[in-house]
mmCIF file with all atom_site columns, C-alpha atoms in Angstrom:
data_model
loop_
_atom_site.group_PDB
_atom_site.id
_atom_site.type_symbol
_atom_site.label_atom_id
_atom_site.label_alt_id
_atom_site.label_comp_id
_atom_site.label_asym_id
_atom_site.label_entity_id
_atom_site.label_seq_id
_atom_site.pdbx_PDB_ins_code
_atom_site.Cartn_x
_atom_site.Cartn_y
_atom_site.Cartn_z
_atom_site.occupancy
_atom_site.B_iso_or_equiv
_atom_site.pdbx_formal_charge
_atom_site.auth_seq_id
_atom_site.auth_comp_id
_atom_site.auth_asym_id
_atom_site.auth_atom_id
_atom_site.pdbx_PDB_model_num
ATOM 1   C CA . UNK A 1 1   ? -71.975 -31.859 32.120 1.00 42.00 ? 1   UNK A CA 1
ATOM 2   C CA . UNK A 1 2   ? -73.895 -31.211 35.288 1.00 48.00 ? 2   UNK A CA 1
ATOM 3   C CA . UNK A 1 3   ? -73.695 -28.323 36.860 1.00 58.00 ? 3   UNK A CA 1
ATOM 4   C CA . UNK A 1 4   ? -74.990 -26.064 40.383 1.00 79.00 ? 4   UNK A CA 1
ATOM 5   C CA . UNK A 1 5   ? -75.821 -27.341 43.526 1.00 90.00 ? 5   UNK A CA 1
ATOM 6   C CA . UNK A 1 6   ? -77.659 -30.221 44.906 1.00 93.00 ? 6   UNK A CA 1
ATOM 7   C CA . UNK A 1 7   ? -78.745 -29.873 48.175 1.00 95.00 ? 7   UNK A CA 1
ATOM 8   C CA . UNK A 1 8   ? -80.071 -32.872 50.173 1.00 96.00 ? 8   UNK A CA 1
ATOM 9   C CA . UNK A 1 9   ? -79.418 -33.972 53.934 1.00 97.00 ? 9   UNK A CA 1
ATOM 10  C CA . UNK A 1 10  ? -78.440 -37.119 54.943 1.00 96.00 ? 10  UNK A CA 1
ATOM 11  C CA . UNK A 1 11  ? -77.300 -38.947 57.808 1.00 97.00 ? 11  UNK A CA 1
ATOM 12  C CA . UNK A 1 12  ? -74.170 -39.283 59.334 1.00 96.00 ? 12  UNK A CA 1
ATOM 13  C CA . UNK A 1 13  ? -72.679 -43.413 59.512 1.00 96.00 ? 13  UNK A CA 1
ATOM 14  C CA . UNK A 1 14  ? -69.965 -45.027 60.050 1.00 95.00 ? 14  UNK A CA 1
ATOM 15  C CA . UNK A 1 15  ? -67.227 -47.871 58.397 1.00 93.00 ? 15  UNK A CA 1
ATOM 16  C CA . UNK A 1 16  ? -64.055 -48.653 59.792 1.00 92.00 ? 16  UNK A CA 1
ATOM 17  C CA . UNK A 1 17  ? -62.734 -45.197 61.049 1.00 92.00 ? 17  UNK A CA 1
ATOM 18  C CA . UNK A 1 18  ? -64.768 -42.947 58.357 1.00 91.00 ? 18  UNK A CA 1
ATOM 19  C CA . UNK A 1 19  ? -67.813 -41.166 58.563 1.00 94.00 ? 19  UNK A CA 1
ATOM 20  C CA . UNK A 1 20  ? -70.044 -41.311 55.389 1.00 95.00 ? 20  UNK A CA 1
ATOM 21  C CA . UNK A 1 21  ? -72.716 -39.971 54.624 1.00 96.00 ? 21  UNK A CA 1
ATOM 22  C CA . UNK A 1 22  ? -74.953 -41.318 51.624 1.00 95.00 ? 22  UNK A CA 1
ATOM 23  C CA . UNK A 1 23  ? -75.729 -39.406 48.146 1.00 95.00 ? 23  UNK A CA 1
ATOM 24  C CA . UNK A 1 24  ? -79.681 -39.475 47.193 1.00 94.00 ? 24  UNK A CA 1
ATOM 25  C CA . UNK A 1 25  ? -79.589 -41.624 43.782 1.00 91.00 ? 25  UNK A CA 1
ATOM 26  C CA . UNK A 1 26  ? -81.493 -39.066 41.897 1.00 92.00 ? 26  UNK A CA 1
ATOM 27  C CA . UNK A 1 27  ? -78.446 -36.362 42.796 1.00 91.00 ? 27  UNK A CA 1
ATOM 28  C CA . UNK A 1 28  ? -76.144 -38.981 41.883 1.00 88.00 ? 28  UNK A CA 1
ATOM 29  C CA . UNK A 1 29  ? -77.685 -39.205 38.377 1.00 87.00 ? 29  UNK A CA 1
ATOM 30  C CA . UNK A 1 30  ? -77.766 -35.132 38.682 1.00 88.00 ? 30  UNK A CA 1
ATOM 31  C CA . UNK A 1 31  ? -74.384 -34.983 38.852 1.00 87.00 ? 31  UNK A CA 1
ATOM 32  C CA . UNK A 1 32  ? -73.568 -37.558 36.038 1.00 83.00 ? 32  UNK A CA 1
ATOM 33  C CA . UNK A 1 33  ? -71.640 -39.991 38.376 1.00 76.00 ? 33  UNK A CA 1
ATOM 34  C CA . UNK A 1 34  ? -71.392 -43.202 36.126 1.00 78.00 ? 34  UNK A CA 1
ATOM 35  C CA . UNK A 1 35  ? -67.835 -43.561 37.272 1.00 81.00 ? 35  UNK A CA 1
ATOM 36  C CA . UNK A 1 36  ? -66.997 -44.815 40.795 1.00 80.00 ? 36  UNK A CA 1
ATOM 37  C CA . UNK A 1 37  ? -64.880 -41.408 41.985 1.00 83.00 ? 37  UNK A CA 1
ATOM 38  C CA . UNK A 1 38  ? -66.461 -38.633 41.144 1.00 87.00 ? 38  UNK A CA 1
ATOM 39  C CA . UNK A 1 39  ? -64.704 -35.374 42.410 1.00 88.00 ? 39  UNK A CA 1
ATOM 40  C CA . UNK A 1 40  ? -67.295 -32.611 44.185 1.00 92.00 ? 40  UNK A CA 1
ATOM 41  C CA . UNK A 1 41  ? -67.340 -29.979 45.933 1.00 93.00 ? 41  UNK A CA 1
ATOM 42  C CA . UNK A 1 42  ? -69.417 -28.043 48.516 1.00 94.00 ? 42  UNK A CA 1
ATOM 43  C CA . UNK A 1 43  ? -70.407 -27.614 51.904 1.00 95.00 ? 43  UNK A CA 1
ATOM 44  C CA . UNK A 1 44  ? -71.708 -29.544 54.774 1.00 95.00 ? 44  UNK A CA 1
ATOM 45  C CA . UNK A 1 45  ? -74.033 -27.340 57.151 1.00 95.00 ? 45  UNK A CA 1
ATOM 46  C CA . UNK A 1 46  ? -72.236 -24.671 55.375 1.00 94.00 ? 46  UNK A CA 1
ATOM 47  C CA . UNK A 1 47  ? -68.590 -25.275 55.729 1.00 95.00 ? 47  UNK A CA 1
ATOM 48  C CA . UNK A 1 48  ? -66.326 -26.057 52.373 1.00 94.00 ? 48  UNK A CA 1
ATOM 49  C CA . UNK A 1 49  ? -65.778 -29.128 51.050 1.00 93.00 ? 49  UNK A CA 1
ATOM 50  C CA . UNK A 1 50  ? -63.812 -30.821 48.924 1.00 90.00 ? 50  UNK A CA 1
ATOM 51  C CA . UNK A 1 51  ? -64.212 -34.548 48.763 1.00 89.00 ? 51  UNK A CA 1
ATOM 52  C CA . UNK A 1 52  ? -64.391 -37.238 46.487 1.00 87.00 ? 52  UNK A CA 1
ATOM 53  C CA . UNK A 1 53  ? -67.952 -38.982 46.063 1.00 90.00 ? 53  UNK A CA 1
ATOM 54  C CA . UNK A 1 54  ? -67.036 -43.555 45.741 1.00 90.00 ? 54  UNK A CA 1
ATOM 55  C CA . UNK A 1 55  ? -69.276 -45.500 44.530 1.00 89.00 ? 55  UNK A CA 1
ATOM 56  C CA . UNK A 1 56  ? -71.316 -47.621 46.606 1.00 86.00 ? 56  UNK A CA 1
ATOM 57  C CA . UNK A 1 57  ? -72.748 -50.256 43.653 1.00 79.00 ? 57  UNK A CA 1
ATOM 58  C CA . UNK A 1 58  ? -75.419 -49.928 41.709 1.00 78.00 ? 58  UNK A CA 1
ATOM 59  C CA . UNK A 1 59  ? -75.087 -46.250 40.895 1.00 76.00 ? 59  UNK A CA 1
ATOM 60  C CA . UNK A 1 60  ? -75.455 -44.977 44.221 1.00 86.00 ? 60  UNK A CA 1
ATOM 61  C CA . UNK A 1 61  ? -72.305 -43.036 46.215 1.00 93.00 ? 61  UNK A CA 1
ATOM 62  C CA . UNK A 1 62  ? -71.701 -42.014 49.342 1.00 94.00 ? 62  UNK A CA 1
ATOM 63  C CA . UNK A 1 63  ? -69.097 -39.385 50.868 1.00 94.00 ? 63  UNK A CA 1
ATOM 64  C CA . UNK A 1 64  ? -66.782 -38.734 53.816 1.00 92.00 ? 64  UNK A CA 1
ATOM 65  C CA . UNK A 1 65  ? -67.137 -36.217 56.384 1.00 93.00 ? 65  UNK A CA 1
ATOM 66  C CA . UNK A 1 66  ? -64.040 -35.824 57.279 1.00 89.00 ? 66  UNK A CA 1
ATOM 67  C CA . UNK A 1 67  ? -62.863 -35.344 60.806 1.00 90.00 ? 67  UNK A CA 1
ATOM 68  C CA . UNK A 1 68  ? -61.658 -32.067 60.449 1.00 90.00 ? 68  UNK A CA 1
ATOM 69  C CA . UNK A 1 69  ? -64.983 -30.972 59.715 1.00 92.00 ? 69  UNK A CA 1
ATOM 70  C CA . UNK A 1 70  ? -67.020 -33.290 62.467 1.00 92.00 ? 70  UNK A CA 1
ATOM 71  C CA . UNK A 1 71  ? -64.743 -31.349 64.949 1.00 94.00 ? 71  UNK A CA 1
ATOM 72  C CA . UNK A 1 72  ? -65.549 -28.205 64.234 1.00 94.00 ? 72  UNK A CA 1
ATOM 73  C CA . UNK A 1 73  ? -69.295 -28.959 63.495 1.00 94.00 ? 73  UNK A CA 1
ATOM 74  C CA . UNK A 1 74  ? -69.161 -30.822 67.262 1.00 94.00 ? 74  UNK A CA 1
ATOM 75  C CA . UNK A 1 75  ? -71.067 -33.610 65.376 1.00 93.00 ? 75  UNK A CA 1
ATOM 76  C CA . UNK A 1 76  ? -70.284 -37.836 64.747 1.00 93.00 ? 76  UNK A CA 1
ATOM 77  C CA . UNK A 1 77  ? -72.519 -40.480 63.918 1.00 93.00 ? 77  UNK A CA 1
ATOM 78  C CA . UNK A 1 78  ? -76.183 -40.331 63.611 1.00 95.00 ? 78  UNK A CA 1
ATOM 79  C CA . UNK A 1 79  ? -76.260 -36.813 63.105 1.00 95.00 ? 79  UNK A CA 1
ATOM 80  C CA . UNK A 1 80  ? -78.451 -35.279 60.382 1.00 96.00 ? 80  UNK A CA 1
ATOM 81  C CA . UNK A 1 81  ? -76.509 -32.929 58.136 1.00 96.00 ? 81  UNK A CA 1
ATOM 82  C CA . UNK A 1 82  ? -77.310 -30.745 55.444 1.00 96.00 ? 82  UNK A CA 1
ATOM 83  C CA . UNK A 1 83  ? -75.096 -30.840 52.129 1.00 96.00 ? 83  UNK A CA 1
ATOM 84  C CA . UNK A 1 84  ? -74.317 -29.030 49.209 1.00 96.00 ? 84  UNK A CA 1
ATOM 85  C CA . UNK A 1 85  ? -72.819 -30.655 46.173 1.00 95.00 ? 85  UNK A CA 1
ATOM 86  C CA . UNK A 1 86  ? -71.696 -30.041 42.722 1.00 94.00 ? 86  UNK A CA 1
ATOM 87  C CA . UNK A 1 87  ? -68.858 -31.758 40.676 1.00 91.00 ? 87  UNK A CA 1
ATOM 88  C CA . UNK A 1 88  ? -65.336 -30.155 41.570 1.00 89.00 ? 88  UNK A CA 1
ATOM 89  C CA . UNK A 1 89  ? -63.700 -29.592 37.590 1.00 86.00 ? 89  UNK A CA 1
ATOM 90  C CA . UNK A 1 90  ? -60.273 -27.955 39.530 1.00 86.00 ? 90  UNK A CA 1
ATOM 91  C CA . UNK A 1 91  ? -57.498 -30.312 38.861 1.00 83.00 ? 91  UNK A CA 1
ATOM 92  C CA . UNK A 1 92  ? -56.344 -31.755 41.941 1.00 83.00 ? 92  UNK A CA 1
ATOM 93  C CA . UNK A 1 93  ? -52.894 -32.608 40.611 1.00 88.00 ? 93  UNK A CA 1
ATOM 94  C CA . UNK A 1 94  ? -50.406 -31.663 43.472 1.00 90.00 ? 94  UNK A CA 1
ATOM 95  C CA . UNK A 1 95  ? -47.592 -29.184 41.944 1.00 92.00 ? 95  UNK A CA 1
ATOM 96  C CA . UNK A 1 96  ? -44.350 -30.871 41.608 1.00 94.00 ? 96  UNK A CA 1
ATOM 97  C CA . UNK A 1 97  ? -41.303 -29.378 42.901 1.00 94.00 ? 97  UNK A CA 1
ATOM 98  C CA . UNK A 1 98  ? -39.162 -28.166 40.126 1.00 95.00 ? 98  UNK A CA 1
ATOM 99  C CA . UNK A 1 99  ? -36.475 -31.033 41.295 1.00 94.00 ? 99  UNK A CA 1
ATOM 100 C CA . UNK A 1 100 ? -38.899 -33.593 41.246 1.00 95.00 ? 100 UNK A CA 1
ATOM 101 C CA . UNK A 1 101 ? -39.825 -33.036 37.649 1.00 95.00 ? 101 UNK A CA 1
ATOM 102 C CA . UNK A 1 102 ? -35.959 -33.259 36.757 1.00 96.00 ? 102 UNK A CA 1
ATOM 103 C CA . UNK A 1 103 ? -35.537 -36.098 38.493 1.00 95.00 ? 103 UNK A CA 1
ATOM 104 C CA . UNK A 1 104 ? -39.092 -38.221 37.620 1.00 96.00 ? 104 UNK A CA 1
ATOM 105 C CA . UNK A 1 105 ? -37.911 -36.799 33.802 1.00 96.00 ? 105 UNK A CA 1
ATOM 106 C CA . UNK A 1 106 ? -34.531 -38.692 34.161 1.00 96.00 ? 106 UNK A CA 1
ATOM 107 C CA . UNK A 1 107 ? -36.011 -42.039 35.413 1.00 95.00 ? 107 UNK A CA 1
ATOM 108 C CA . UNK A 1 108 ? -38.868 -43.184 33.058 1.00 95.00 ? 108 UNK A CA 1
ATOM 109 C CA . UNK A 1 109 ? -39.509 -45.931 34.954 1.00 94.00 ? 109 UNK A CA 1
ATOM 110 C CA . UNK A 1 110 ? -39.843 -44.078 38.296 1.00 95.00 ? 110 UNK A CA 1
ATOM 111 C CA . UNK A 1 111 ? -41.991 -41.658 36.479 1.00 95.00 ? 111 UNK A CA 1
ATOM 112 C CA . UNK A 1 112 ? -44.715 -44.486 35.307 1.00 94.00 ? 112 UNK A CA 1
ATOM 113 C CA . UNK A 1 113 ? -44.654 -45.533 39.095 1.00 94.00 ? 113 UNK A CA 1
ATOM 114 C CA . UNK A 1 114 ? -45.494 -42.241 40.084 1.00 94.00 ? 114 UNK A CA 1
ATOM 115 C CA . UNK A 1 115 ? -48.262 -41.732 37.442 1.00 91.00 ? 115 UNK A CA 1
ATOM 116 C CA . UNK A 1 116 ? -49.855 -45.505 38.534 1.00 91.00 ? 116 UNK A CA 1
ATOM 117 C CA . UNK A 1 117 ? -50.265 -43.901 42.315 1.00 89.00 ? 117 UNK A CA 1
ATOM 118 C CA . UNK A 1 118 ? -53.556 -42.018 42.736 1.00 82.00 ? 118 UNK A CA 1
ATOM 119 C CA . UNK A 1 119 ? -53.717 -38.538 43.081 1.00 82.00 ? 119 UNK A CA 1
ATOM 120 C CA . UNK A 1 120 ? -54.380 -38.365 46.291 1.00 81.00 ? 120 UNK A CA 1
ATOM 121 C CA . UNK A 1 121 ? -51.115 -40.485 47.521 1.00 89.00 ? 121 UNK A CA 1
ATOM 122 C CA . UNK A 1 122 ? -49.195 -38.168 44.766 1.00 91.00 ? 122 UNK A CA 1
ATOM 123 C CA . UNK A 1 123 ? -50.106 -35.671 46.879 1.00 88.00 ? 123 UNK A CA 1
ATOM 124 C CA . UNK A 1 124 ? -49.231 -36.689 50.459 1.00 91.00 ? 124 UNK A CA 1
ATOM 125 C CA . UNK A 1 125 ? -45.973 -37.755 48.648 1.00 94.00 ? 125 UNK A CA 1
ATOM 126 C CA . UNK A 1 126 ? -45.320 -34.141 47.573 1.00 94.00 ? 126 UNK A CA 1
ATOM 127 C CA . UNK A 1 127 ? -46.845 -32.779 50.756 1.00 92.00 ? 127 UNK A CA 1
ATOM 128 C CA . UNK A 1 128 ? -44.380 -34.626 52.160 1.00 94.00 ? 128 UNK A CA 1
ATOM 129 C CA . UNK A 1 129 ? -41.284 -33.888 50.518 1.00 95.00 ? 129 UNK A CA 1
ATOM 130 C CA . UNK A 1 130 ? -41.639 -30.080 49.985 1.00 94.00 ? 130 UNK A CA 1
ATOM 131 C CA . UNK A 1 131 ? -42.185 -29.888 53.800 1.00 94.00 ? 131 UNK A CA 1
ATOM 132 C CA . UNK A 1 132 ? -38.124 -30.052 54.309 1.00 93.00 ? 132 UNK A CA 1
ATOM 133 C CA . UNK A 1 133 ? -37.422 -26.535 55.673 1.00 94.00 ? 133 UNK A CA 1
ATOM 134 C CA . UNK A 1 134 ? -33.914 -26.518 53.280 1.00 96.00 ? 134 UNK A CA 1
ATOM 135 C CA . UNK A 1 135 ? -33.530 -26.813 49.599 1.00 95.00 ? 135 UNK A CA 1
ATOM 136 C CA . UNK A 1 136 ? -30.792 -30.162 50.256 1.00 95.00 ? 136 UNK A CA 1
ATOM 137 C CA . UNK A 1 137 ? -33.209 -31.897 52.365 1.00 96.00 ? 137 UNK A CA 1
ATOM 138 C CA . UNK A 1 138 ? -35.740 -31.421 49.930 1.00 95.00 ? 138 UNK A CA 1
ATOM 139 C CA . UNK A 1 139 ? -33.164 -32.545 46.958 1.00 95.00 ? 139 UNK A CA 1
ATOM 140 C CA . UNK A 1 140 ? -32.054 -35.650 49.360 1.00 96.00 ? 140 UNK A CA 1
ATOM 141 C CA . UNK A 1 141 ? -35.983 -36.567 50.174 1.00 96.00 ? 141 UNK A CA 1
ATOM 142 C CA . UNK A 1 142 ? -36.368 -36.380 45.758 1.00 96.00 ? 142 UNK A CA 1
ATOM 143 C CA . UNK A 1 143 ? -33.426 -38.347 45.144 1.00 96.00 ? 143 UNK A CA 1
ATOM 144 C CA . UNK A 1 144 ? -34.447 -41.172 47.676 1.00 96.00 ? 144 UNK A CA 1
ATOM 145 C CA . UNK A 1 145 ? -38.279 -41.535 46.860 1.00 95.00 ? 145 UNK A CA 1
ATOM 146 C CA . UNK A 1 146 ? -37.156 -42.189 43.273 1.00 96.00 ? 146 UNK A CA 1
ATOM 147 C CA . UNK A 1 147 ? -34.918 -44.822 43.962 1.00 95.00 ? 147 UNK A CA 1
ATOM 148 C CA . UNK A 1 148 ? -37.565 -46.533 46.015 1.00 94.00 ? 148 UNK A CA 1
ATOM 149 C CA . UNK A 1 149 ? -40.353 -45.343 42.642 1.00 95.00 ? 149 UNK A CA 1
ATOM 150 C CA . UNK A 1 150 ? -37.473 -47.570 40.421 1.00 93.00 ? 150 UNK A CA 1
ATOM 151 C CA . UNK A 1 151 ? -37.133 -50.400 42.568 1.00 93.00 ? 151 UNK A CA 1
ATOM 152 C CA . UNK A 1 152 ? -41.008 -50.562 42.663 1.00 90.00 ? 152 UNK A CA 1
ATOM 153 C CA . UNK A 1 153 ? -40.507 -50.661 39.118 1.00 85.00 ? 153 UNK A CA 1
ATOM 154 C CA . UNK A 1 154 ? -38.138 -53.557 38.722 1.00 85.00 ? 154 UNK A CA 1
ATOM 155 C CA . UNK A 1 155 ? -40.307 -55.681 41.453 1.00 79.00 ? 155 UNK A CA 1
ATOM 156 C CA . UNK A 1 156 ? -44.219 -55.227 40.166 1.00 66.00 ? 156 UNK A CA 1
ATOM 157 C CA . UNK A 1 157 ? -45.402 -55.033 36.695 1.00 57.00 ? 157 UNK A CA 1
ATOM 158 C CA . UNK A 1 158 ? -46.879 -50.866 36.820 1.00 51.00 ? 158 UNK A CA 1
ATOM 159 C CA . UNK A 1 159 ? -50.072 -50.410 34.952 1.00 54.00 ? 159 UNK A CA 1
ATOM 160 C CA . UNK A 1 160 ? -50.629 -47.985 33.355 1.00 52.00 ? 160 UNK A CA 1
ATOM 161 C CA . UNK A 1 161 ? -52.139 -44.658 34.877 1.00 52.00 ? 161 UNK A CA 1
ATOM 162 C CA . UNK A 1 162 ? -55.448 -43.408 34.856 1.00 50.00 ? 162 UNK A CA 1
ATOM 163 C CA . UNK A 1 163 ? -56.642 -40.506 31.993 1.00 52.00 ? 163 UNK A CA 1
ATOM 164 C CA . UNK A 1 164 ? -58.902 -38.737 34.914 1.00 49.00 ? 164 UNK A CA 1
ATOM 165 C CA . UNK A 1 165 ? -57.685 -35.126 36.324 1.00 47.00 ? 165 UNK A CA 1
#
């Protein structure tokens, strides 16, 4: 596995609403990243990151700057920015409130939905639900996002989830 930083600058562009900046090829190769999301982590012009590098064809990847980060840098498109980069091995599994896992444990077929959604929505999901300020809100949020996760079930065919972290 490839390990320590890789360093390279690149400049700042934009698709849509996100801000991207392009990974050299030969860092890409450094880090191993034959699959098209490859967790990393770092820093851009020395702040933390903690991003996922996509693919952008033909083993080359890209990654976002994210806004949070062009704010308090002051800078947006076209700017030149150093970055730092080396593959993130943390999980980034959200932890599950213990009456989620009861309930996704009781409903199999919620469960699978769950497990088909990438991490990242599994995480605003549980962002979302453990932000109730009371213990029955949070049980009431639970109990209604799995009856919406079984009646996803029952109308789309769920594949099945992905083995990465």
């Amino acid at each position: 596995m490839a390990s320590g930083w890789h360093i390279f600058f690149g400049r700042i562009y934009k698709v849509g609403i996100i801000r991207f900046v392009d990974v050299p090829p030969k860092i890409s190769r450094a880090l191993e990243a034959t699959e098209p999301h490859i967790a990393v982590c770092g820093s851009v012009e020395g702040l933390p990151l903690r991003t996922t590098m996509v693919s952008r064809r033909n083993g080359c990847h890209r990654v976002a700057i994210h806004g949070d980060l062009r704010k308090k840098l002051r800078i947006d498109s076209g700017a030149i920015v150093e970055i730092a980069l080396e593959r993130d091995e943390e999980s980034r599994e959200p932890v599950l409130p213990p009456s989620m896992i009861v309930a996704l444990r009781l409903a199999p077929k919620a469960h699978a939905v769950f497990r088909a959604m990438t991490t990242a929505l599994r995480r605003q999901i549980v962002r979302y639900l453990t932000s109730a300020k009371q213990q029955a809100t949070l049980e009431r949020r639970v109990a209604g996002f799995v009856r919406r996760l079984e009646q996803m079930s029952k109308s789309k065919k769920v594949r099945k989830p992905s083995r990465r972290k």
